[in-house]
mmCIF file with all atom_site columns, C-alpha atoms in Angstrom:
data_model
loop_
_atom_site.group_PDB
_atom_site.id
_atom_site.type_symbol
_atom_site.label_atom_id
_atom_site.label_alt_id
_atom_site.label_comp_id
_atom_site.label_asym_id
_atom_site.label_entity_id
_atom_site.label_seq_id
_atom_site.pdbx_PDB_ins_code
_atom_site.Cartn_x
_atom_site.Cartn_y
_atom_site.Cartn_z
_atom_site.occupancy
_atom_site.B_iso_or_equiv
_atom_site.pdbx_formal_charge
_atom_site.auth_seq_id
_atom_site.auth_comp_id
_atom_site.auth_asym_id
_atom_site.auth_atom_id
_atom_site.pdbx_PDB_model_num
ATOM 1   C CA . ASP N 1 1   ? 12.873  -6.995  15.898  1.00 0.00 ? 456 ASP N CA 1
ATOM 2   C CA . ALA N 1 2   ? 11.187  -3.832  15.078  1.00 0.00 ? 457 ALA N CA 1
ATOM 3   C CA . GLU N 1 3   ? 7.564   -4.144  14.056  1.00 0.00 ? 458 GLU N CA 1
ATOM 4   C CA . ILE N 1 4   ? 4.289   -2.451  13.426  1.00 0.00 ? 459 ILE N CA 1
ATOM 5   C CA . THR N 1 5   ? 1.219   -3.595  15.247  1.00 0.00 ? 460 THR N CA 1
ATOM 6   C CA . GLN N 1 6   ? -2.444  -2.702  14.818  1.00 0.00 ? 461 GLN N CA 1
ATOM 7   C CA . SER N 1 7   ? -5.274  -3.322  17.223  1.00 0.00 ? 462 SER N CA 1
ATOM 8   C CA . PRO N 1 8   ? -7.946  -4.517  17.195  1.00 0.00 ? 463 PRO N CA 1
ATOM 9   C CA . ARG N 1 9   ? -7.524  -6.883  14.328  1.00 0.00 ? 464 ARG N CA 1
ATOM 10  C CA . HIS N 1 10  ? -11.289 -7.292  14.012  1.00 0.00 ? 465 HIS N CA 1
ATOM 11  C CA . LYS N 1 11  ? -14.064 -5.045  15.178  1.00 0.00 ? 466 LYS N CA 1
ATOM 12  C CA . ILE N 1 12  ? -17.692 -4.877  14.519  1.00 0.00 ? 467 ILE N CA 1
ATOM 13  C CA . THR N 1 13  ? -19.465 -1.696  15.568  1.00 0.00 ? 468 THR N CA 1
ATOM 14  C CA . GLU N 1 14  ? -22.860 0.150   14.886  1.00 0.00 ? 469 GLU N CA 1
ATOM 15  C CA . THR N 1 15  ? -23.549 3.092   12.735  1.00 0.00 ? 470 THR N CA 1
ATOM 16  C CA . GLY N 1 16  ? -22.939 6.413   14.495  1.00 0.00 ? 471 GLY N CA 1
ATOM 17  C CA . ARG N 1 17  ? -20.463 5.110   17.106  1.00 0.00 ? 472 ARG N CA 1
ATOM 18  C CA . GLN N 1 18  ? -17.014 6.364   17.545  1.00 0.00 ? 473 GLN N CA 1
ATOM 19  C CA . VAL N 1 19  ? -14.323 3.987   16.762  1.00 0.00 ? 474 VAL N CA 1
ATOM 20  C CA . THR N 1 20  ? -10.551 4.196   17.152  1.00 0.00 ? 475 THR N CA 1
ATOM 21  C CA . LEU N 1 21  ? -7.904  1.847   15.592  1.00 0.00 ? 476 LEU N CA 1
ATOM 22  C CA . ALA N 1 22  ? -4.538  1.807   17.186  1.00 0.00 ? 477 ALA N CA 1
ATOM 23  C CA . CYS N 1 23  ? -1.281  1.741   15.401  1.00 0.00 ? 478 CYS N CA 1
ATOM 24  C CA . HIS N 1 24  ? 2.085   1.311   17.143  1.00 0.00 ? 479 HIS N CA 1
ATOM 25  C CA . GLN N 1 25  ? 5.470   0.976   15.424  1.00 0.00 ? 480 GLN N CA 1
ATOM 26  C CA . THR N 1 26  ? 8.770   0.305   16.985  1.00 0.00 ? 481 THR N CA 1
ATOM 27  C CA . TRP N 1 27  ? 10.824  1.236   13.895  1.00 0.00 ? 482 TRP N CA 1
ATOM 28  C CA . ASN N 1 28  ? 11.293  4.793   15.144  1.00 0.00 ? 483 ASN N CA 1
ATOM 29  C CA . HIS N 1 29  ? 10.116  5.975   11.920  1.00 0.00 ? 484 HIS N CA 1
ATOM 30  C CA . ASN N 1 30  ? 9.055   9.621   11.507  1.00 0.00 ? 485 ASN N CA 1
ATOM 31  C CA . ASN N 1 31  ? 6.510   8.887   8.701   1.00 0.00 ? 486 ASN N CA 1
ATOM 32  C CA . MET N 1 32  ? 3.265   7.028   9.467   1.00 0.00 ? 487 MET N CA 1
ATOM 33  C CA . PHE N 1 33  ? 0.188   6.389   7.262   1.00 0.00 ? 488 PHE N CA 1
ATOM 34  C CA . TRP N 1 34  ? -3.289  5.022   7.313   1.00 0.00 ? 489 TRP N CA 1
ATOM 35  C CA . TYR N 1 35  ? -4.662  3.368   4.123   1.00 0.00 ? 490 TYR N CA 1
ATOM 36  C CA . ARG N 1 36  ? -7.982  1.548   3.604   1.00 0.00 ? 491 ARG N CA 1
ATOM 37  C CA . GLN N 1 37  ? -8.437  -1.339  1.286   1.00 0.00 ? 492 GLN N CA 1
ATOM 38  C CA . ASP N 1 38  ? -11.437 -2.319  -0.561  1.00 0.00 ? 493 ASP N CA 1
ATOM 39  C CA . LEU N 1 39  ? -12.100 -4.753  -3.308  1.00 0.00 ? 494 LEU N CA 1
ATOM 40  C CA . GLY N 1 40  ? -11.816 -2.929  -6.598  1.00 0.00 ? 495 GLY N CA 1
ATOM 41  C CA . HIS N 1 41  ? -10.245 0.176   -5.084  1.00 0.00 ? 496 HIS N CA 1
ATOM 42  C CA . GLY N 1 42  ? -6.933  -1.139  -3.822  1.00 0.00 ? 497 GLY N CA 1
ATOM 43  C CA . LEU N 1 43  ? -5.118  0.940   -1.237  1.00 0.00 ? 498 LEU N CA 1
ATOM 44  C CA . ARG N 1 44  ? -6.298  4.427   -0.602  1.00 0.00 ? 499 ARG N CA 1
ATOM 45  C CA . LEU N 1 45  ? -4.623  6.961   1.578   1.00 0.00 ? 500 LEU N CA 1
ATOM 46  C CA . ILE N 1 46  ? -6.546  8.369   4.497   1.00 0.00 ? 501 ILE N CA 1
ATOM 47  C CA . HIS N 1 47  ? -4.110  10.333  6.669   1.00 0.00 ? 502 HIS N CA 1
ATOM 48  C CA . TYR N 1 48  ? -0.443  10.648  7.060   1.00 0.00 ? 503 TYR N CA 1
ATOM 49  C CA . SER N 1 49  ? 2.042   12.111  9.422   1.00 0.00 ? 504 SER N CA 1
ATOM 50  C CA . TYR N 1 50  ? 5.648   13.382  9.110   1.00 0.00 ? 505 TYR N CA 1
ATOM 51  C CA . GLY N 1 51  ? 6.220   13.424  12.650  1.00 0.00 ? 506 GLY N CA 1
ATOM 52  C CA . VAL N 1 52  ? 4.943   14.511  16.178  1.00 0.00 ? 507 VAL N CA 1
ATOM 53  C CA . GLN N 1 53  ? 2.285   17.107  16.020  1.00 0.00 ? 508 GLN N CA 1
ATOM 54  C CA . ASP N 1 54  ? 2.178   16.697  12.292  1.00 0.00 ? 509 ASP N CA 1
ATOM 55  C CA . THR N 1 55  ? -0.978  15.344  10.330  1.00 0.00 ? 510 THR N CA 1
ATOM 56  C CA . ASN N 1 56  ? -2.041  15.643  6.778   1.00 0.00 ? 511 ASN N CA 1
ATOM 57  C CA . LYS N 1 57  ? -5.231  14.565  4.847   1.00 0.00 ? 512 LYS N CA 1
ATOM 58  C CA . GLY N 1 58  ? -5.017  12.031  2.081   1.00 0.00 ? 513 GLY N CA 1
ATOM 59  C CA . GLU N 1 59  ? -7.355  11.010  -0.624  1.00 0.00 ? 514 GLU N CA 1
ATOM 60  C CA . VAL N 1 60  ? -10.339 9.710   1.428   1.00 0.00 ? 515 VAL N CA 1
ATOM 61  C CA . SER N 1 61  ? -10.000 11.631  4.613   1.00 0.00 ? 516 SER N CA 1
ATOM 62  C CA . ASP N 1 62  ? -13.687 12.601  5.225   1.00 0.00 ? 517 ASP N CA 1
ATOM 63  C CA . GLY N 1 63  ? -15.107 10.982  8.520   1.00 0.00 ? 518 GLY N CA 1
ATOM 64  C CA . TYR N 1 64  ? -11.659 10.195  9.852   1.00 0.00 ? 519 TYR N CA 1
ATOM 65  C CA . SER N 1 65  ? -9.142  11.960  12.028  1.00 0.00 ? 520 SER N CA 1
ATOM 66  C CA . VAL N 1 66  ? -5.662  11.252  13.248  1.00 0.00 ? 521 VAL N CA 1
ATOM 67  C CA . SER N 1 67  ? -3.396  12.695  16.012  1.00 0.00 ? 522 SER N CA 1
ATOM 68  C CA . ARG N 1 68  ? 0.290   12.270  16.595  1.00 0.00 ? 523 ARG N CA 1
ATOM 69  C CA . SER N 1 69  ? 1.483   12.829  20.169  1.00 0.00 ? 524 SER N CA 1
ATOM 70  C CA . ASN N 1 70  ? 4.516   10.575  19.865  1.00 0.00 ? 525 ASN N CA 1
ATOM 71  C CA . THR N 1 71  ? 6.650   8.978   17.353  1.00 0.00 ? 526 THR N CA 1
ATOM 72  C CA . GLU N 1 72  ? 5.505   5.375   17.944  1.00 0.00 ? 527 GLU N CA 1
ATOM 73  C CA . ASP N 1 73  ? 1.681   5.847   17.672  1.00 0.00 ? 528 ASP N CA 1
ATOM 74  C CA . LEU N 1 74  ? -0.961  7.115   15.098  1.00 0.00 ? 529 LEU N CA 1
ATOM 75  C CA . PRO N 1 75  ? -4.424  6.272   16.080  1.00 0.00 ? 530 PRO N CA 1
ATOM 76  C CA . LEU N 1 76  ? -7.144  6.586   13.557  1.00 0.00 ? 531 LEU N CA 1
ATOM 77  C CA . THR N 1 77  ? -10.581 7.739   14.726  1.00 0.00 ? 532 THR N CA 1
ATOM 78  C CA . LEU N 1 78  ? -13.871 7.335   12.909  1.00 0.00 ? 533 LEU N CA 1
ATOM 79  C CA . GLU N 1 79  ? -15.889 10.041  14.620  1.00 0.00 ? 534 GLU N CA 1
ATOM 80  C CA . SER N 1 80  ? -19.289 8.548   13.594  1.00 0.00 ? 535 SER N CA 1
ATOM 81  C CA . ALA N 1 81  ? -18.931 5.314   11.954  1.00 0.00 ? 536 ALA N CA 1
ATOM 82  C CA . ALA N 1 82  ? -20.878 4.784   8.579   1.00 0.00 ? 537 ALA N CA 1
ATOM 83  C CA . SER N 1 83  ? -21.416 1.515   6.768   1.00 0.00 ? 538 SER N CA 1
ATOM 84  C CA . SER N 1 84  ? -19.408 2.970   3.884   1.00 0.00 ? 539 SER N CA 1
ATOM 85  C CA . GLN N 1 85  ? -16.454 2.875   6.298   1.00 0.00 ? 540 GLN N CA 1
ATOM 86  C CA . THR N 1 86  ? -16.593 -0.942  6.446   1.00 0.00 ? 541 THR N CA 1
ATOM 87  C CA . SER N 1 87  ? -13.206 -1.923  5.219   1.00 0.00 ? 542 SER N CA 1
ATOM 88  C CA . VAL N 1 88  ? -9.750  -3.217  6.012   1.00 0.00 ? 543 VAL N CA 1
ATOM 89  C CA . TYR N 1 89  ? -7.488  -0.572  7.506   1.00 0.00 ? 544 TYR N CA 1
ATOM 90  C CA . PHE N 1 90  ? -3.739  -0.739  7.271   1.00 0.00 ? 545 PHE N CA 1
ATOM 91  C CA . CYS N 1 91  ? -1.227  1.372   9.125   1.00 0.00 ? 546 CYS N CA 1
ATOM 92  C CA . ALA N 1 92  ? 2.287   1.768   7.691   1.00 0.00 ? 547 ALA N CA 1
ATOM 93  C CA . SER N 1 93  ? 5.450   3.645   8.481   1.00 0.00 ? 548 SER N CA 1
ATOM 94  C CA . SER N 1 94  ? 8.518   4.670   6.598   1.00 0.00 ? 549 SER N CA 1
ATOM 95  C CA . GLU N 1 95  ? 11.870  6.197   7.348   1.00 0.00 ? 550 GLU N CA 1
ATOM 96  C CA . ALA N 1 96  ? 12.004  10.092  6.935   1.00 0.00 ? 551 ALA N CA 1
ATOM 97  C CA . GLY N 1 97  ? 13.895  11.140  3.898   1.00 0.00 ? 552 GLY N CA 1
ATOM 98  C CA . GLY N 1 98  ? 14.493  7.475   3.167   1.00 0.00 ? 553 GLY N CA 1
ATOM 99  C CA . ARG N 1 99  ? 15.955  7.051   -0.376  1.00 0.00 ? 554 ARG N CA 1
ATOM 100 C CA . THR N 1 100 ? 13.723  3.916   -1.006  1.00 0.00 ? 555 THR N CA 1
ATOM 101 C CA . GLY N 1 101 ? 10.438  5.212   0.288   1.00 0.00 ? 556 GLY N CA 1
ATOM 102 C CA . GLU N 1 102 ? 9.779   1.612   1.585   1.00 0.00 ? 557 GLU N CA 1
ATOM 103 C CA . LEU N 1 103 ? 6.605   1.390   3.611   1.00 0.00 ? 558 LEU N CA 1
ATOM 104 C CA . PHE N 1 104 ? 6.294   -1.195  6.426   1.00 0.00 ? 559 PHE N CA 1
ATOM 105 C CA . PHE N 1 105 ? 2.655   -2.291  6.840   1.00 0.00 ? 560 PHE N CA 1
ATOM 106 C CA . GLY N 1 106 ? 0.879   -3.664  9.786   1.00 0.00 ? 561 GLY N CA 1
ATOM 107 C CA . GLU N 1 107 ? -1.316  -6.849  9.396   1.00 0.00 ? 562 GLU N CA 1
ATOM 108 C CA . GLY N 1 108 ? -4.506  -4.781  9.096   1.00 0.00 ? 563 GLY N CA 1
ATOM 109 C CA . SER N 1 109 ? -7.826  -4.070  11.139  1.00 0.00 ? 564 SER N CA 1
ATOM 110 C CA . ARG N 1 110 ? -10.946 -5.302  9.659   1.00 0.00 ? 565 ARG N CA 1
ATOM 111 C CA . LEU N 1 111 ? -13.800 -3.058  10.569  1.00 0.00 ? 566 LEU N CA 1
ATOM 112 C CA . THR N 1 112 ? -17.534 -3.968  10.055  1.00 0.00 ? 567 THR N CA 1
ATOM 113 C CA . VAL N 1 113 ? -20.089 -1.001  10.515  1.00 0.00 ? 568 VAL N CA 1
ATOM 114 C CA . LEU N 1 114 ? -23.740 -2.416  10.826  1.00 0.00 ? 569 LEU N CA 1
ATOM 115 C CA . GLN T 2 1   ? -9.228  10.430  -11.177 1.00 0.00 ? 866 GLN T CA 1
ATOM 116 C CA . GLN T 2 2   ? -7.101  7.220   -10.931 1.00 0.00 ? 867 GLN T CA 1
ATOM 117 C CA . GLN T 2 3   ? -3.563  8.201   -11.027 1.00 0.00 ? 868 GLN T CA 1
ATOM 118 C CA . VAL T 2 4   ? -2.264  4.829   -11.320 1.00 0.00 ? 869 VAL T CA 1
ATOM 119 C CA . LYS T 2 5   ? -4.098  2.275   -13.647 1.00 0.00 ? 870 LYS T CA 1
ATOM 120 C CA . GLN T 2 6   ? -3.397  -1.357  -13.135 1.00 0.00 ? 871 GLN T CA 1
ATOM 121 C CA . SER T 2 7   ? -4.270  -4.355  -15.126 1.00 0.00 ? 872 SER T CA 1
ATOM 122 C CA . PRO T 2 8   ? -5.531  -7.136  -15.140 1.00 0.00 ? 873 PRO T CA 1
ATOM 123 C CA . GLN T 2 9   ? -7.624  -7.295  -12.052 1.00 0.00 ? 874 GLN T CA 1
ATOM 124 C CA . SER T 2 10  ? -6.929  -11.101 -11.777 1.00 0.00 ? 875 SER T CA 1
ATOM 125 C CA . LEU T 2 11  ? -4.675  -13.425 -13.342 1.00 0.00 ? 876 LEU T CA 1
ATOM 126 C CA . ILE T 2 12  ? -4.417  -17.154 -13.366 1.00 0.00 ? 877 ILE T CA 1
ATOM 127 C CA . VAL T 2 13  ? -1.145  -18.863 -14.475 1.00 0.00 ? 878 VAL T CA 1
ATOM 128 C CA . GLN T 2 14  ? 0.091   -22.336 -14.664 1.00 0.00 ? 879 GLN T CA 1
ATOM 129 C CA . LYS T 2 15  ? 3.247   -23.260 -12.671 1.00 0.00 ? 880 LYS T CA 1
ATOM 130 C CA . GLY T 2 16  ? 6.262   -22.507 -14.512 1.00 0.00 ? 881 GLY T CA 1
ATOM 131 C CA . GLY T 2 17  ? 4.581   -19.801 -16.695 1.00 0.00 ? 882 GLY T CA 1
ATOM 132 C CA . ILE T 2 18  ? 5.129   -16.113 -16.989 1.00 0.00 ? 883 ILE T CA 1
ATOM 133 C CA . SER T 2 19  ? 2.888   -13.713 -14.987 1.00 0.00 ? 884 SER T CA 1
ATOM 134 C CA . ILE T 2 20  ? 2.669   -10.028 -16.311 1.00 0.00 ? 885 ILE T CA 1
ATOM 135 C CA . ILE T 2 21  ? 1.027   -7.244  -14.599 1.00 0.00 ? 886 ILE T CA 1
ATOM 136 C CA . ASN T 2 22  ? 0.804   -3.835  -16.189 1.00 0.00 ? 887 ASN T CA 1
ATOM 137 C CA . CYS T 2 23  ? 0.560   -0.267  -14.836 1.00 0.00 ? 888 CYS T CA 1
ATOM 138 C CA . ALA T 2 24  ? 0.145   3.148   -16.239 1.00 0.00 ? 889 ALA T CA 1
ATOM 139 C CA . TYR T 2 25  ? 0.429   6.580   -14.813 1.00 0.00 ? 890 TYR T CA 1
ATOM 140 C CA . GLU T 2 26  ? -0.186  10.218  -15.772 1.00 0.00 ? 891 GLU T CA 1
ATOM 141 C CA . ASN T 2 27  ? 1.884   12.380  -13.470 1.00 0.00 ? 892 ASN T CA 1
ATOM 142 C CA . THR T 2 28  ? 5.372   12.834  -14.831 1.00 0.00 ? 893 THR T CA 1
ATOM 143 C CA . ALA T 2 29  ? 6.459   14.057  -11.523 1.00 0.00 ? 894 ALA T CA 1
ATOM 144 C CA . PHE T 2 30  ? 6.429   10.489  -10.206 1.00 0.00 ? 895 PHE T CA 1
ATOM 145 C CA . ASP T 2 31  ? 9.859   9.252   -9.730  1.00 0.00 ? 896 ASP T CA 1
ATOM 146 C CA . TYR T 2 32  ? 9.673   6.142   -7.731  1.00 0.00 ? 897 TYR T CA 1
ATOM 147 C CA . PHE T 2 33  ? 7.744   2.963   -8.735  1.00 0.00 ? 898 PHE T CA 1
ATOM 148 C CA . PRO T 2 34  ? 7.317   0.131   -6.196  1.00 0.00 ? 899 PRO T CA 1
ATOM 149 C CA . TRP T 2 35  ? 5.608   -3.061  -6.245  1.00 0.00 ? 900 TRP T CA 1
ATOM 150 C CA . TYR T 2 36  ? 3.955   -4.543  -3.272  1.00 0.00 ? 901 TYR T CA 1
ATOM 151 C CA . GLN T 2 37  ? 3.056   -8.235  -2.667  1.00 0.00 ? 902 GLN T CA 1
ATOM 152 C CA . GLN T 2 38  ? 0.209   -9.068  -0.201  1.00 0.00 ? 903 GLN T CA 1
ATOM 153 C CA . PHE T 2 39  ? -0.705  -12.551 0.976   1.00 0.00 ? 904 PHE T CA 1
ATOM 154 C CA . PRO T 2 40  ? -4.093  -13.226 2.402   1.00 0.00 ? 905 PRO T CA 1
ATOM 155 C CA . GLY T 2 41  ? -4.599  -11.834 5.907   1.00 0.00 ? 906 GLY T CA 1
ATOM 156 C CA . LYS T 2 42  ? -1.256  -9.832  5.797   1.00 0.00 ? 907 LYS T CA 1
ATOM 157 C CA . GLY T 2 43  ? -0.200  -6.448  5.109   1.00 0.00 ? 908 GLY T CA 1
ATOM 158 C CA . PRO T 2 44  ? 1.406   -5.524  1.798   1.00 0.00 ? 909 PRO T CA 1
ATOM 159 C CA . ALA T 2 45  ? 5.292   -5.891  1.578   1.00 0.00 ? 910 ALA T CA 1
ATOM 160 C CA . LEU T 2 46  ? 7.696   -4.251  -0.746  1.00 0.00 ? 911 LEU T CA 1
ATOM 161 C CA . LEU T 2 47  ? 8.706   -6.771  -3.510  1.00 0.00 ? 912 LEU T CA 1
ATOM 162 C CA . ILE T 2 48  ? 10.920  -4.605  -6.007  1.00 0.00 ? 913 ILE T CA 1
ATOM 163 C CA . ALA T 2 49  ? 11.083  -1.053  -7.003  1.00 0.00 ? 914 ALA T CA 1
ATOM 164 C CA . ILE T 2 50  ? 12.450  1.008   -9.898  1.00 0.00 ? 915 ILE T CA 1
ATOM 165 C CA . ARG T 2 51  ? 13.371  4.617   -10.543 1.00 0.00 ? 916 ARG T CA 1
ATOM 166 C CA . PRO T 2 52  ? 12.878  6.040   -14.063 1.00 0.00 ? 917 PRO T CA 1
ATOM 167 C CA . ASP T 2 53  ? 16.521  6.478   -14.851 1.00 0.00 ? 918 ASP T CA 1
ATOM 168 C CA . VAL T 2 54  ? 16.824  2.765   -15.656 1.00 0.00 ? 919 VAL T CA 1
ATOM 169 C CA . SER T 2 55  ? 14.561  0.684   -18.145 1.00 0.00 ? 920 SER T CA 1
ATOM 170 C CA . GLU T 2 56  ? 14.614  -2.633  -16.228 1.00 0.00 ? 921 GLU T CA 1
ATOM 171 C CA . LYS T 2 57  ? 15.447  -4.120  -12.902 1.00 0.00 ? 922 LYS T CA 1
ATOM 172 C CA . LYS T 2 58  ? 15.607  -7.868  -12.043 1.00 0.00 ? 923 LYS T CA 1
ATOM 173 C CA . GLU T 2 59  ? 15.681  -9.447  -8.645  1.00 0.00 ? 924 GLU T CA 1
ATOM 174 C CA . GLY T 2 60  ? 15.574  -13.105 -8.893  1.00 0.00 ? 925 GLY T CA 1
ATOM 175 C CA . ARG T 2 61  ? 12.486  -14.287 -10.806 1.00 0.00 ? 926 ARG T CA 1
ATOM 176 C CA . PHE T 2 62  ? 11.003  -10.790 -10.559 1.00 0.00 ? 927 PHE T CA 1
ATOM 177 C CA . THR T 2 63  ? 11.667  -8.116  -13.195 1.00 0.00 ? 928 THR T CA 1
ATOM 178 C CA . ILE T 2 64  ? 10.355  -4.540  -13.607 1.00 0.00 ? 929 ILE T CA 1
ATOM 179 C CA . SER T 2 65  ? 10.192  -3.106  -17.098 1.00 0.00 ? 930 SER T CA 1
ATOM 180 C CA . PHE T 2 66  ? 9.783   0.626   -17.303 1.00 0.00 ? 931 PHE T CA 1
ATOM 181 C CA . ASN T 2 67  ? 8.841   2.748   -20.330 1.00 0.00 ? 932 ASN T CA 1
ATOM 182 C CA . LYS T 2 68  ? 9.247   6.390   -19.424 1.00 0.00 ? 933 LYS T CA 1
ATOM 183 C CA . SER T 2 69  ? 8.103   7.740   -22.732 1.00 0.00 ? 934 SER T CA 1
ATOM 184 C CA . ALA T 2 70  ? 4.817   5.602   -22.584 1.00 0.00 ? 935 ALA T CA 1
ATOM 185 C CA . LYS T 2 71  ? 4.431   6.349   -18.884 1.00 0.00 ? 936 LYS T CA 1
ATOM 186 C CA . GLN T 2 72  ? 4.002   2.479   -18.272 1.00 0.00 ? 937 GLN T CA 1
ATOM 187 C CA . PHE T 2 73  ? 5.689   0.034   -16.098 1.00 0.00 ? 938 PHE T CA 1
ATOM 188 C CA . SER T 2 74  ? 5.216   -3.826  -15.647 1.00 0.00 ? 939 SER T CA 1
ATOM 189 C CA . LEU T 2 75  ? 5.931   -6.701  -13.433 1.00 0.00 ? 940 LEU T CA 1
ATOM 190 C CA . HIS T 2 76  ? 7.154   -10.067 -14.978 1.00 0.00 ? 941 HIS T CA 1
ATOM 191 C CA . ILE T 2 77  ? 7.260   -12.975 -12.700 1.00 0.00 ? 942 ILE T CA 1
ATOM 192 C CA . MET T 2 78  ? 9.313   -15.806 -14.378 1.00 0.00 ? 943 MET T CA 1
ATOM 193 C CA . ASP T 2 79  ? 8.719   -19.425 -13.683 1.00 0.00 ? 944 ASP T CA 1
ATOM 194 C CA . SER T 2 80  ? 5.709   -18.596 -11.531 1.00 0.00 ? 945 SER T CA 1
ATOM 195 C CA . GLN T 2 81  ? 5.231   -20.814 -8.450  1.00 0.00 ? 946 GLN T CA 1
ATOM 196 C CA . PRO T 2 82  ? 2.116   -21.573 -6.315  1.00 0.00 ? 947 PRO T CA 1
ATOM 197 C CA . GLY T 2 83  ? 3.828   -19.534 -3.521  1.00 0.00 ? 948 GLY T CA 1
ATOM 198 C CA . ASP T 2 84  ? 3.666   -16.549 -5.755  1.00 0.00 ? 949 ASP T CA 1
ATOM 199 C CA . SER T 2 85  ? -0.179  -16.512 -5.429  1.00 0.00 ? 950 SER T CA 1
ATOM 200 C CA . ALA T 2 86  ? -0.917  -13.224 -3.854  1.00 0.00 ? 951 ALA T CA 1
ATOM 201 C CA . THR T 2 87  ? -2.287  -9.843  -4.629  1.00 0.00 ? 952 THR T CA 1
ATOM 202 C CA . TYR T 2 88  ? 0.193   -7.457  -6.369  1.00 0.00 ? 953 TYR T CA 1
ATOM 203 C CA . PHE T 2 89  ? -0.037  -3.676  -6.193  1.00 0.00 ? 954 PHE T CA 1
ATOM 204 C CA . CYS T 2 90  ? 1.934   -1.234  -8.265  1.00 0.00 ? 955 CYS T CA 1
ATOM 205 C CA . ALA T 2 91  ? 2.521   2.173   -7.023  1.00 0.00 ? 956 ALA T CA 1
ATOM 206 C CA . ALA T 2 92  ? 4.022   5.495   -7.989  1.00 0.00 ? 957 ALA T CA 1
ATOM 207 C CA . ALA T 2 93  ? 5.353   8.002   -5.784  1.00 0.00 ? 958 ALA T CA 1
ATOM 208 C CA . VAL T 2 94  ? 6.945   11.553  -5.770  1.00 0.00 ? 959 VAL T CA 1
ATOM 209 C CA . ALA T 2 95  ? 8.937   12.896  -2.957  1.00 0.00 ? 960 ALA T CA 1
ATOM 210 C CA . SER T 2 96  ? 6.988   15.206  -0.692  1.00 0.00 ? 961 SER T CA 1
ATOM 211 C CA . GLY T 2 97  ? 8.161   16.689  2.566   1.00 0.00 ? 962 GLY T CA 1
ATOM 212 C CA . GLY T 2 98  ? 11.567  14.709  1.901   1.00 0.00 ? 963 GLY T CA 1
ATOM 213 C CA . SER T 2 99  ? 9.627   11.448  1.756   1.00 0.00 ? 964 SER T CA 1
ATOM 214 C CA . TYR T 2 100 ? 7.786   9.295   -0.684  1.00 0.00 ? 965 TYR T CA 1
ATOM 215 C CA . ILE T 2 101 ? 4.026   8.884   -0.524  1.00 0.00 ? 966 ILE T CA 1
ATOM 216 C CA . PRO T 2 102 ? 2.892   6.041   -2.821  1.00 0.00 ? 967 PRO T CA 1
ATOM 217 C CA . THR T 2 103 ? -0.179  6.094   -4.824  1.00 0.00 ? 968 THR T CA 1
ATOM 218 C CA . PHE T 2 104 ? -1.409  2.583   -5.392  1.00 0.00 ? 969 PHE T CA 1
ATOM 219 C CA . GLY T 2 105 ? -3.017  0.794   -8.267  1.00 0.00 ? 970 GLY T CA 1
ATOM 220 C CA . ARG T 2 106 ? -6.154  -1.332  -7.669  1.00 0.00 ? 971 ARG T CA 1
ATOM 221 C CA . GLY T 2 107 ? -4.253  -4.589  -7.302  1.00 0.00 ? 972 GLY T CA 1
ATOM 222 C CA . THR T 2 108 ? -3.931  -7.790  -9.246  1.00 0.00 ? 973 THR T CA 1
ATOM 223 C CA . SER T 2 109 ? -4.966  -11.121 -7.795  1.00 0.00 ? 974 SER T CA 1
ATOM 224 C CA . LEU T 2 110 ? -2.536  -13.639 -8.951  1.00 0.00 ? 975 LEU T CA 1
ATOM 225 C CA . ILE T 2 111 ? -3.254  -17.443 -8.709  1.00 0.00 ? 976 ILE T CA 1
ATOM 226 C CA . VAL T 2 112 ? -0.690  -19.843 -9.812  1.00 0.00 ? 977 VAL T CA 1
ATOM 227 C CA . HIS T 2 113 ? -1.987  -23.365 -10.327 1.00 0.00 ? 978 HIS T CA 1
ATOM 228 C CA . PRO T 2 114 ? 0.331   -26.292 -9.549  1.00 0.00 ? 979 PRO T CA 1
#
């Protein structure tokens, strides 16, 4: 079955360190997204991509970057982790031009920045 | 500016009761309104969705009511069950680049007591 996987599922890091969260999907979807989930804020869009070599900023992109070198992967990098970036991060994908716009989410990566 | 406002933040219902979650939006360009359900430790998953050309959509015990003039939509869960206990997110989306990118509400934590 097609799926979307995130790794690591849990990570603790220190302020100022670079962190990369991996996202891999086997749906062959062109669209991929990164959201962060915080209590009281719901899901907020960080970055998204419509396809290889395409990346776009979302609502809360400061301090984050992504790159898309193939269809399957969209890694999220925190260049210099800050305590405000402690959160649960969700990767998602969707079919390009899909009429339903349904997003398929991974199970999340919980990041703690000390 | 919060584009999609969701209420209540939390909801407790007895088994067999009706759960109602409300959302409101400002951007009249939104033309796709999905609801996502999230269980603890899991990613959100699409539950039901509606487009503004209909006022109601029902799937089993779940119904979306949509009021275009008031820019409001709601989720009704009939005969609520303990297994419905989860966080529910409403969202609104407009097609961009041929695909939908949802903006999420802040979520409602639903607890159904047996």
